[in-house]
Amino acid sequence: MRGRLVREPAPGMRHAWQCGRIVGRISRYLDEEALGLVLTEMGFILARNPPTVRIPDIAFIAEANLPPEGISAGFGRRAPDLAVEIVSPANATTEMREKAIEYLAAGARAVRVIHPRRREVAACRPGAAVRILTDADVLDGGDVLPGLRTPLEELFWR
């Protein structure tokens, strides 16, 4: 997929609800711990040759990695510290795996791939095995969002 324009159908209501839940949870945490910014639907340049831009559903950029000029109108020039992708019915498992690998290879410190139908989250970190968590588990923010703990059942629609 690198260097190719890939069009995806617009996500539906459940996808948007789930994004809102996650962004709300991270935003409340960041109100207490001013560690950076949580963003939605923003492009990040992951590679230049061939040009590769990914747009995670949700991203977190640590304060230390924010551009010195502040928030700009353009794409992020590096991978986010955390990329969150929510699997839509149109997404293939191989496509989501490829996205996670690209984020990590470009410098992301964590990737979360959320599977609403399976009620699972794949938690990925560089150099570590993928952890599969279910809605009975609690997801922690690791070293990217230290102290953030979210019961996964809160992130899935009934």
Backbone as a printed PyTorch tensor [residue, N CA C, xyz], in Angstrom:
tensor([[[  0.7990,  -1.1960,   0.0000],
         [  0.0000,   0.0000,   0.0000],
         [  0.8440,   1.2640,   0.0000]],

        [[  2.1340,   1.1220,   0.2810],
         [  2.9810,   2.3030,   0.3260],
         [  3.0450,   2.9330,  -1.0500]],

        [[  2.9070,   4.2570,  -1.1020],
         [  3.0050,   4.9890,  -2.3520],
         [  1.7540,   4.9350,  -3.2020]],

        [[  0.6790,   4.2900,  -2.7400],
         [ -0.5740,   4.2130,  -3.4930],
         [ -1.6770,   4.9280,  -2.7320]],

        [[ -2.5660,   5.5600,  -3.4900],
         [ -3.7320,   6.1870,  -2.8780],
         [ -4.7650,   5.0970,  -2.6320]],

        [[ -5.2030,   4.9700,  -1.3960],
         [ -6.1950,   3.9680,  -1.0350],
         [ -7.4200,   4.7040,  -0.5140]],

        [[ -8.5470,   4.4470,  -1.1370],
         [ -9.8050,   5.0590,  -0.6890],
         [-10.5550,   4.0570,   0.1670]],

        [[-11.1140,   4.5470,   1.2530],
         [-11.9050,   3.7030,   2.1310],
         [-13.2740,   4.3280,   2.3020]],

        [[-14.3010,   3.4810,   2.4590],
         [-15.6370,   4.0420,   2.6950],
         [-15.6800,   4.7830,   4.0230]],

        [[-16.5500,   5.7680,   4.0960],
         [-16.7040,   6.5230,   5.3470],
         [-17.2010,   5.5820,   6.4440]],

        [[-16.6770,   5.7500,   7.6630],
         [-17.1290,   4.8890,   8.7600],
         [-18.5630,   5.2060,   9.1640]],

        [[-19.1830,   4.2510,   9.8370],
         [-20.5660,   4.4020,  10.2640],
         [-20.7050,   4.9090,  11.6870]],

        [[-21.9410,   4.8460,  12.1570],
         [-22.2910,   5.4060,  13.4590],
         [-21.5650,   4.7110,  14.6100]],

        [[-21.4830,   3.3820,  14.5980],
         [-20.8250,   2.6760,  15.7010],
         [-19.3480,   3.0470,  15.7690]],

        [[-18.7080,   3.1410,  14.6130],
         [-17.2940,   3.5200,  14.5350],
         [-17.0990,   4.9130,  15.1460]],

        [[-17.9570,   5.8540,  14.7410],
         [-17.8570,   7.2280,  15.2430],
         [-18.0960,   7.2770,  16.7520]],

        [[-19.0760,   6.5010,  17.2470],
         [-19.3520,   6.4460,  18.6840],
         [-18.1220,   5.9450,  19.4200]],

        [[-17.5050,   4.8820,  18.9030],
         [-16.3470,   4.2920,  19.5680],
         [-15.1720,   5.2720,  19.5770]],

        [[-14.9520,   5.9840,  18.4700],
         [-13.9020,   7.0160,  18.4430],
         [-14.1550,   8.0560,  19.5270]],

        [[-15.3890,   8.5040,  19.6190],
         [-15.7350,   9.5020,  20.6250],
         [-15.4740,   9.0150,  22.0410]],

        [[-15.8020,   7.7520,  22.3220],
         [-15.5560,   7.1820,  23.6500],
         [-14.0680,   7.2010,  23.9910]],

        [[-13.2560,   6.7910,  23.0300],
         [-11.8170,   6.6950,  23.2710],
         [-11.2040,   8.0860,  23.4090]],

        [[-11.5650,   8.9850,  22.5130],
         [-11.0430,  10.3540,  22.5890],
         [-11.4680,  11.0040,  23.9040]],

        [[-12.7050,  10.7840,  24.3110],
         [-13.1810,  11.3500,  25.5730],
         [-12.3840,  10.8260,  26.7560]],

        [[-12.1190,   9.5270,  26.7500],
         [-11.3640,   8.9150,  27.8550],
         [ -9.9450,   9.4750,  27.9180]],

        [[ -9.2780,   9.5590,  26.7620],
         [ -7.9110,  10.0890,  26.7300],
         [ -7.9070,  11.5730,  27.0820]],

        [[ -8.8890,  12.3190,  26.5860],
         [ -8.9620,  13.7620,  26.8780],
         [ -9.1320,  14.0260,  28.3660]],

        [[ -9.9980,  13.2520,  29.0250],
         [-10.1700,  13.4230,  30.4820],
         [ -8.8570,  13.1480,  31.2020]],

        [[ -8.1550,  12.1250,  30.7780],
         [ -6.8570,  11.7970,  31.3650],
         [ -5.8660,  12.9490,  31.1440]],

        [[ -5.8510,  13.5020,  29.9240],
         [ -4.9100,  14.5810,  29.6120],
         [ -5.2670,  15.8870,  30.3200]],

        [[ -6.5220,  16.0350,  30.7480],
         [ -6.8810,  17.2100,  31.5550],
         [ -6.1290,  17.1860,  32.8840]],

        [[ -5.8660,  15.9930,  33.3940],
         [ -5.1350,  15.8280,  34.6590],
         [ -3.6290,  15.7650,  34.4380]],

        [[ -3.2280,  15.1120,  33.3670],
         [ -1.8120,  14.8970,  33.0460],
         [ -1.5130,  15.5710,  31.7080]],

        [[ -0.9600,  16.7500,  31.7170],
         [ -0.6950,  17.4980,  30.4800],
         [  0.5200,  16.8990,  29.7680]],

        [[  0.2750,  15.7960,  29.0630],
         [  1.3800,  15.0610,  28.4320],
         [  1.4660,  15.2640,  26.9230]],

        [[  0.4540,  15.8610,  26.3210],
         [  0.4570,  16.0240,  24.8720],
         [ -0.9460,  16.2290,  24.3490]],

        [[ -1.1460,  15.8730,  23.0740],
         [ -2.4310,  16.1070,  22.4010],
         [ -3.0310,  14.8110,  21.8860]],

        [[ -4.3520,  14.6920,  22.0040],
         [ -5.0800,  13.6130,  21.3500],
         [ -5.7680,  14.2260,  20.1360]],

        [[ -5.6690,  13.5290,  19.0060],
         [ -6.1600,  14.0570,  17.7390],
         [ -6.9690,  12.9910,  17.0070]],

        [[ -7.8610,  13.4310,  16.1290],
         [ -8.6100,  12.5030,  15.2990],
         [ -8.4280,  12.8560,  13.8350]],

        [[ -8.4710,  11.8210,  13.0050],
         [ -8.4750,  11.9860,  11.5460],
         [ -7.4050,  12.9470,  11.0320]],

        [[ -6.1820,  12.7750,  11.5040],
         [ -5.0700,  13.6160,  11.0680],
         [ -4.0660,  12.7660,  10.3100]],

        [[ -3.5440,  13.2900,   9.2210],
         [ -2.5460,  12.5700,   8.4360],
         [ -1.1640,  12.6560,   9.0430]],

        [[ -0.4400,  11.5390,   8.9750],
         [  0.9390,  11.4700,   9.4440],
         [  1.8100,  10.9070,   8.3290]],

        [[  2.8920,  11.6040,   8.0270],
         [  3.8350,  11.1300,   7.0120],
         [  4.6950,  10.0550,   7.6650]],

        [[  4.5350,   8.8120,   7.2040],
         [  5.2920,   7.7030,   7.7860],
         [  6.5410,   7.3810,   6.9880]],

        [[  6.5430,   7.7080,   5.7050],
         [  7.7090,   7.4660,   4.8440],
         [  7.6690,   8.4760,   3.6990]],

        [[  8.8320,   8.7610,   3.1670],
         [  8.9200,   9.7200,   2.0540],
         [  9.1610,   9.0360,   0.7120]],

        [[  9.7460,   7.8420,   0.7280],
         [ 10.0500,   7.1690,  -0.5370],
         [  9.7110,   5.6910,  -0.4310]],

        [[  8.5890,   5.2660,  -0.9720],
         [  7.5530,   6.0820,  -1.5980],
         [  6.7630,   6.8480,  -0.5310]],

        [[  6.1060,   7.9190,  -0.9480],
         [  5.3380,   8.7170,   0.0080],
         [  4.2530,   7.8590,   0.6620]],

        [[  4.2370,   7.8800,   1.9870],
         [  3.2430,   7.0950,   2.7180],
         [  2.6680,   7.9560,   3.8270]],

        [[  1.3750,   8.2210,   3.7180],
         [  0.6550,   8.9860,   4.7330],
         [ -0.4500,   8.0840,   5.2630]],

        [[ -0.5460,   7.9820,   6.5530],
         [ -1.6160,   7.2310,   7.2000],
         [ -2.4360,   8.1870,   8.0470]],

        [[ -3.7150,   7.8690,   8.1670],
         [ -4.6300,   8.6860,   8.9500],
         [ -5.2820,   7.7850,   9.9930]],

        [[ -4.6760,   7.6800,  11.1780],
         [ -5.2980,   6.8370,  12.2060],
         [ -6.6200,   7.4450,  12.6660]],

        [[ -7.4850,   6.5970,  13.1640],
         [ -8.7520,   7.1000,  13.6980],
         [ -8.4840,   8.0440,  14.8720]],

        [[ -7.5180,   7.6760,  15.7060],
         [ -7.1480,   8.4870,  16.8710],
         [ -5.6370,   8.4420,  17.0010]],

        [[ -5.0470,   9.5670,  17.3800],
         [ -3.5920,   9.6170,  17.5850],
         [ -3.2960,  10.4320,  18.8290]],

        [[ -2.1850,  10.0980,  19.4580],
         [ -1.6760,  10.8750,  20.5810],
         [ -0.2510,  11.2700,  20.2370]],

        [[  0.0570,  12.5570,  20.4330],
         [  1.4220,  13.0500,  20.2580],
         [  1.8920,  13.5820,  21.5990]],

        [[  2.9940,  13.0320,  22.0850],
         [  3.5650,  13.4750,  23.3580],
         [  4.0660,  14.9060,  23.2320]],

        [[  3.9900,  15.6320,  24.3240],
         [  4.4330,  17.0390,  24.3790],
         [  5.8240,  17.2130,  23.7680]],

        [[  6.7500,  16.3190,  24.1010],
         [  8.1230,  16.4190,  23.5980],
         [  8.2160,  16.2590,  22.0860]],

        [[  7.1950,  15.6650,  21.4580],
         [  7.2240,  15.4270,  20.0170],
         [  6.3360,  16.3690,  19.2200]],

        [[  5.7440,  17.3470,  19.9020],
         [  4.9480,  18.3430,  19.1850],
         [  5.8740,  19.2370,  18.3770]],

        [[  5.4370,  19.7000,  17.2100],
         [  6.2920,  20.5940,  16.4170],
         [  6.6170,  21.8600,  17.2070]],

        [[  7.8540,  22.3510,  17.0820],
         [  8.2440,  23.5590,  17.8400],
         [  7.3580,  24.7600,  17.5190]],

        [[  6.8220,  24.8030,  16.2930],
         [  5.9670,  25.9350,  15.9120],
         [  4.5420,  25.7770,  16.4280]],

        [[  4.2450,  24.6610,  17.0820],
         [  2.9060,  24.4250,  17.6260],
         [  2.0420,  23.6600,  16.6430]],

        [[  0.7470,  23.7480,  16.8410],
         [ -0.1980,  23.0300,  15.9820],
         [ -0.2240,  23.7090,  14.6250]],

        [[ -0.0030,  22.8980,  13.5830],
         [  0.0140,  23.4590,  12.2270],
         [ -1.1880,  22.9360,  11.4410]],

        [[ -1.3550,  23.4410,  10.2430],
         [ -2.4470,  23.0050,   9.3780],
         [ -2.0700,  21.7600,   8.5800]],

        [[ -0.7970,  21.3880,   8.5860],
         [ -0.3390,  20.2760,   7.7500],
         [ -0.3220,  18.9340,   8.4590]],

        [[  0.2040,  17.9490,   7.7470],
         [  0.3480,  16.5980,   8.2760],
         [  1.4370,  16.5540,   9.3420]],

        [[  1.3390,  15.5490,  10.2040],
         [  2.4160,  15.2780,  11.1440],
         [  3.6220,  14.7860,  10.3670]],

        [[  4.8010,  15.2110,  10.7630],
         [  6.0190,  14.8500,  10.0240],
         [  6.6710,  13.5690,  10.5210]],

        [[  6.0460,  12.9470,  11.5000],
         [  6.5440,  11.6860,  12.0360],
         [  5.3300,  10.9050,  12.5320]],

        [[  5.5570,   9.6620,  12.8770],
         [  4.4620,   8.8400,  13.4010],
         [  3.9940,   9.3980,  14.7400]],

        [[  2.7210,   9.2190,  15.0650],
         [  2.2740,   9.6170,  16.4000],
         [  2.8680,   8.6700,  17.4390]],

        [[  2.8920,   9.0940,  18.6810],
         [  3.3700,   8.2160,  19.7500],
         [  2.4210,   7.0330,  19.9240]],

        [[  1.1270,   7.2850,  19.7750],
         [  0.1120,   6.2460,  19.8450],
         [ -0.8140,   6.4020,  18.6490]],

        [[ -1.0350,   5.3200,  17.9240],
         [ -2.0140,   5.2990,  16.8300],
         [ -3.0910,   4.2900,  17.1920]],

        [[ -4.3470,   4.6890,  17.0350],
         [ -5.4760,   3.8010,  17.3030],
         [ -6.2670,   3.6560,  16.0090]],

        [[ -6.4770,   2.4220,  15.6120],
         [ -7.2870,   2.1100,  14.4360],
         [ -8.4750,   1.2800,  14.8880]],

        [[ -9.6530,   1.6420,  14.4120],
         [-10.8640,   0.8790,  14.7010],
         [-11.2420,   0.1440,  13.4240]],

        [[-11.3340,  -1.1670,  13.5110],
         [-11.6220,  -1.9990,  12.3530],
         [-13.0720,  -1.7930,  11.9300]],

        [[-13.2470,  -1.4210,  10.6620],
         [-14.5680,  -1.2820,  10.0660],
         [-14.8680,  -2.5390,   9.2450]],

        [[-16.1230,  -2.7630,   8.9160],
         [-16.4530,  -3.9460,   8.1120],
         [-15.6750,  -4.0170,   6.7920]],

        [[-15.2760,  -2.8920,   6.2450],
         [-14.5460,  -2.8760,   4.9660],
         [-13.0570,  -3.1980,   5.1180]],

        [[-12.5420,  -3.2520,   6.3510],
         [-11.1170,  -3.4950,   6.5830],
         [-10.7990,  -4.9750,   6.6380]],

        [[ -9.7190,  -5.3590,   5.9570],
         [ -9.2200,  -6.7320,   6.0190],
         [ -8.2050,  -6.8390,   7.1590]],

        [[ -8.1020,  -8.0160,   7.7460],
         [ -7.1490,  -8.2420,   8.8350],
         [ -5.7290,  -7.9480,   8.3850]],

        [[ -5.3670,  -8.3620,   7.1720],
         [ -4.0030,  -8.1170,   6.6750],
         [ -3.7360,  -6.6320,   6.5220]],

        [[ -4.7390,  -5.8850,   6.1070],
         [ -4.5950,  -4.4310,   5.9600],
         [ -4.3290,  -3.7750,   7.3130]],

        [[ -5.0460,  -4.2010,   8.3420],
         [ -4.8690,  -3.6150,   9.6720],
         [ -3.5000,  -3.9770,  10.2420]],

        [[ -3.0590,  -5.2110,   9.9900],
         [ -1.7240,  -5.6340,  10.4400],
         [ -0.6600,  -4.7750,   9.7540]],

        [[ -0.8360,  -4.5390,   8.4540],
         [  0.1190,  -3.7210,   7.7020],
         [  0.1720,  -2.2910,   8.2500]],

        [[ -0.9700,  -1.7310,   8.5730],
         [ -0.9960,  -0.3850,   9.1540],
         [ -0.2170,  -0.3460,  10.4650]],

        [[ -0.4700,  -1.3110,  11.3370],
         [  0.2230,  -1.3420,  12.6290],
         [  1.7290,  -1.4370,  12.4350]],

        [[  2.1560,  -2.2940,  11.5210],
         [  3.5930,  -2.4490,  11.2450],
         [  4.1850,  -1.1430,  10.7340]],

        [[  3.4730,  -0.4520,   9.8470],
         [  3.9720,   0.8200,   9.3140],
         [  4.0990,   1.8750,  10.4030]],

        [[  3.1030,   1.9770,  11.2770],
         [  3.1880,   2.9490,  12.3720],
         [  4.4080,   2.6600,  13.2500]],

        [[  4.5870,   1.4040,  13.6270],
         [  5.7030,   1.0400,  14.5070],
         [  7.0440,   1.2600,  13.8150]],

        [[  7.1460,   0.8910,  12.5400],
         [  8.3980,   1.0730,  11.7940],
         [  8.7480,   2.5540,  11.6590]],

        [[  7.7300,   3.4180,  11.6410],
         [  7.9520,   4.8600,  11.4990],
         [  8.2160,   5.5450,  12.8410]],

        [[  8.1630,   4.7840,  13.9470],
         [  8.5090,   5.3760,  15.2350],
         [  7.4000,   5.4560,  16.2620]],

        [[  6.2010,   4.9560,  15.9480],
         [  5.1320,   4.9510,  16.9630],
         [  5.5790,   4.0910,  18.1430]],

        [[  5.2370,   4.5270,  19.3270],
         [  5.6030,   3.7720,  20.5320],
         [  4.5330,   2.7570,  20.9100]],

        [[  3.3310,   2.9260,  20.3740],
         [  2.2500,   1.9740,  20.6450],
         [  1.1950,   2.1030,  19.5520]],

        [[  0.5600,   0.9780,  19.2500],
         [ -0.5630,   0.9410,  18.3090],
         [ -1.6460,   0.0910,  18.9470]],

        [[ -2.8720,   0.5470,  18.8320],
         [ -4.0200,  -0.2240,  19.2960],
         [ -4.9420,  -0.4340,  18.0950]],

        [[ -5.2530,  -1.6930,  17.8210],
         [ -6.1990,  -2.0230,  16.7560],
         [ -7.4260,  -2.6040,  17.4430]],

        [[ -8.5380,  -1.9020,  17.3060],
         [ -9.7650,  -2.2690,  18.0060],
         [-10.6890,  -3.0010,  17.0400]],

        [[-11.1310,  -4.1770,  17.4500],
         [-12.0370,  -5.0180,  16.6550],
         [-13.4100,  -5.0130,  17.3330]],

        [[-14.3040,  -4.1060,  16.9310],
         [-15.6070,  -4.0160,  17.6130],
         [-16.4230,  -5.3040,  17.5580]],

        [[-16.4690,  -5.9620,  16.4130],
         [-17.2930,  -7.1750,  16.3140],
         [-16.7620,  -8.2990,  17.2000]],

        [[-15.4480,  -8.3860,  17.3320],
         [-14.8470,  -9.4190,  18.1890],
         [-14.7450,  -8.9760,  19.6440]],

        [[-14.9530,  -7.6690,  19.8630],
         [-14.8020,  -7.0800,  21.1950],
         [-13.4000,  -7.3430,  21.7290]],

        [[-12.4240,  -7.0850,  20.8800],
         [-11.0110,  -7.2850,  21.2030],
         [-10.1940,  -6.0640,  20.8350]],

        [[ -9.0350,  -5.9610,  21.4890],
         [ -8.0470,  -4.9450,  21.1530],
         [ -6.7040,  -5.6420,  20.9990]],

        [[ -6.0360,  -5.3790,  19.8790],
         [ -4.6640,  -5.8460,  19.6800],
         [ -3.7550,  -4.7050,  20.1140]],

        [[ -2.9650,  -4.9430,  21.1610],
         [ -2.0500,  -3.9350,  21.7010],
         [ -0.6480,  -4.2490,  21.1790]],

        [[ -0.0920,  -3.3360,  20.3840],
         [  1.2020,  -3.5430,  19.7280],
         [  2.2200,  -2.5320,  20.2300]],

        [[  3.4470,  -3.0210,  20.4310],
         [  4.5740,  -2.1730,  20.8070],
         [  5.7800,  -2.6230,  20.0070]],

        [[  6.7330,  -1.7260,  19.7500],
         [  7.9300,  -2.1300,  19.0000],
         [  8.6830,  -3.2510,  19.7190]],

        [[  9.0430,  -4.2750,  18.9740],
         [  9.8630,  -5.3480,  19.5160],
         [  9.1710,  -6.2650,  20.5060]],

        [[  7.8640,  -6.1710,  20.6410],
         [  7.1330,  -7.0070,  21.5940],
         [  6.0470,  -7.7860,  20.8680]],

        [[  5.6630,  -8.8960,  21.4430],
         [  4.5670,  -9.6840,  20.8820],
         [  3.2590,  -8.9020,  21.0200]],

        [[  2.3750,  -9.0820,  20.0720],
         [  1.0620,  -8.4450,  20.1220],
         [  0.2610,  -9.0830,  21.2510]],

        [[ -0.3500,  -8.2290,  22.0740],
         [ -1.2320,  -8.7080,  23.1410],
         [ -2.6740,  -8.5390,  22.6950]],

        [[ -3.4480,  -9.6020,  22.7780],
         [ -4.8730,  -9.5330,  22.4430],
         [ -5.6470,  -9.4500,  23.7530]],

        [[ -6.4080,  -8.3750,  23.8910],
         [ -7.2020,  -8.1450,  25.0960],
         [ -8.6820,  -8.2230,  24.7250]],

        [[ -9.4950,  -8.6940,  25.6570],
         [-10.9370,  -8.7670,  25.4170],
         [-11.6420,  -7.7140,  26.2590]],

        [[-12.9570,  -7.6340,  26.0870],
         [-13.6940,  -6.6130,  26.8320],
         [-13.7510,  -6.9040,  28.3330]],

        [[-13.2210,  -8.0430,  28.7670],
         [-13.1220,  -8.3400,  30.2030],
         [-11.8200,  -7.7850,  30.7920]],

        [[-10.9090,  -7.3080,  29.9340],
         [ -9.6010,  -6.8290,  30.3790],
         [ -9.5880,  -5.3170,  30.5950]],

        [[ -8.5030,  -4.8560,  31.2060],
         [ -8.2510,  -3.4240,  31.3980],
         [ -7.0200,  -3.0810,  30.5650]],

        [[ -7.1470,  -2.0700,  29.7380],
         [ -6.0380,  -1.6090,  28.8960],
         [ -5.3160,  -0.4880,  29.6160]],

        [[ -4.0000,  -0.6130,  29.7240],
         [ -3.2400,   0.4730,  30.3520],
         [ -2.5130,   1.2650,  29.2640]],

        [[ -2.1290,   2.4780,  29.6150],
         [ -1.4750,   3.3660,  28.6580],
         [  0.0120,   3.1240,  28.5020]],

        [[  0.5540,   2.1670,  29.2540],
         [  1.9800,   1.8570,  29.1470],
         [  2.8390,   3.0710,  29.3970]],

        [[  3.9810,   3.1420,  28.7150],
         [  4.8740,   4.2920,  28.9060],
         [  4.4620,   5.4780,  28.0470]],

        [[  3.4670,   5.3150,  27.1830],
         [  2.9960,   6.4270,  26.3480],
         [  2.0220,   7.3040,  27.1360]],

        [[  1.0830,   6.6800,  27.8190],
         [  0.1080,   7.3890,  28.6540],
         [  0.1090,   6.7270,  30.0380]],

        [[  1.2030,   6.9360,  30.8070],
         [  1.3440,   6.2360,  32.0860],
         [  0.2160,   6.5710,  33.0580]],

        [[ -0.3270,   5.5270,  33.6630],
         [ -1.4040,   5.7210,  34.6340],
         [ -2.7910,   5.6510,  34.0360]],

        [[ -2.9220,   5.7210,  32.7310],
         [ -4.2390,   5.6130,  32.0990],
         [ -4.6380,   4.1430,  32.0810]],

        [[ -5.7580,   3.8500,  32.7000],
         [ -6.2820,   2.4760,  32.7240],
         [ -7.7430,   2.5410,  32.3160]],

        [[ -8.0910,   1.7530,  31.3150],
         [ -9.4430,   1.7860,  30.7780],
         [-10.0200,   0.3790,  30.7190]],

        [[-11.1020,   0.1150,  31.4550],
         [-11.7860,  -1.1630,  31.2890],
         [-12.3420,  -1.2310,  29.8600]],

        [[-11.9480,  -2.2470,  29.1210],
         [-12.3310,  -2.3020,  27.7110],
         [-13.8310,  -2.4060,  27.5020]],

        [[-14.5520,  -2.9480,  28.4660],
         [-15.9990,  -3.0460,  28.3030],
         [-16.6230,  -1.6610,  28.1110]],

        [[-15.9600,  -0.5910,  28.6010],
         [-16.4650,   0.7750,  28.4330],
         [-16.3290,   1.2790,  27.0010]],

        [[-15.4960,   0.6270,  26.2050],
         [-15.2320,   1.1050,  24.8470],
         [-16.0530,   0.3920,  23.7760]],

        [[-16.8360,  -0.5990,  24.1920],
         [-17.6290,  -1.3440,  23.2190],
         [-19.1090,  -1.0900,  23.4360]],

        [[-19.8290,  -0.9600,  22.3140],
         [-21.2720,  -0.7740,  22.3730],
         [-21.8950,  -2.0240,  22.9690]],

        [[-22.8920,  -1.8470,  23.7710],
         [-23.5470,  -2.9630,  24.4570],
         [-23.5300,  -4.1740,  23.6180]]])
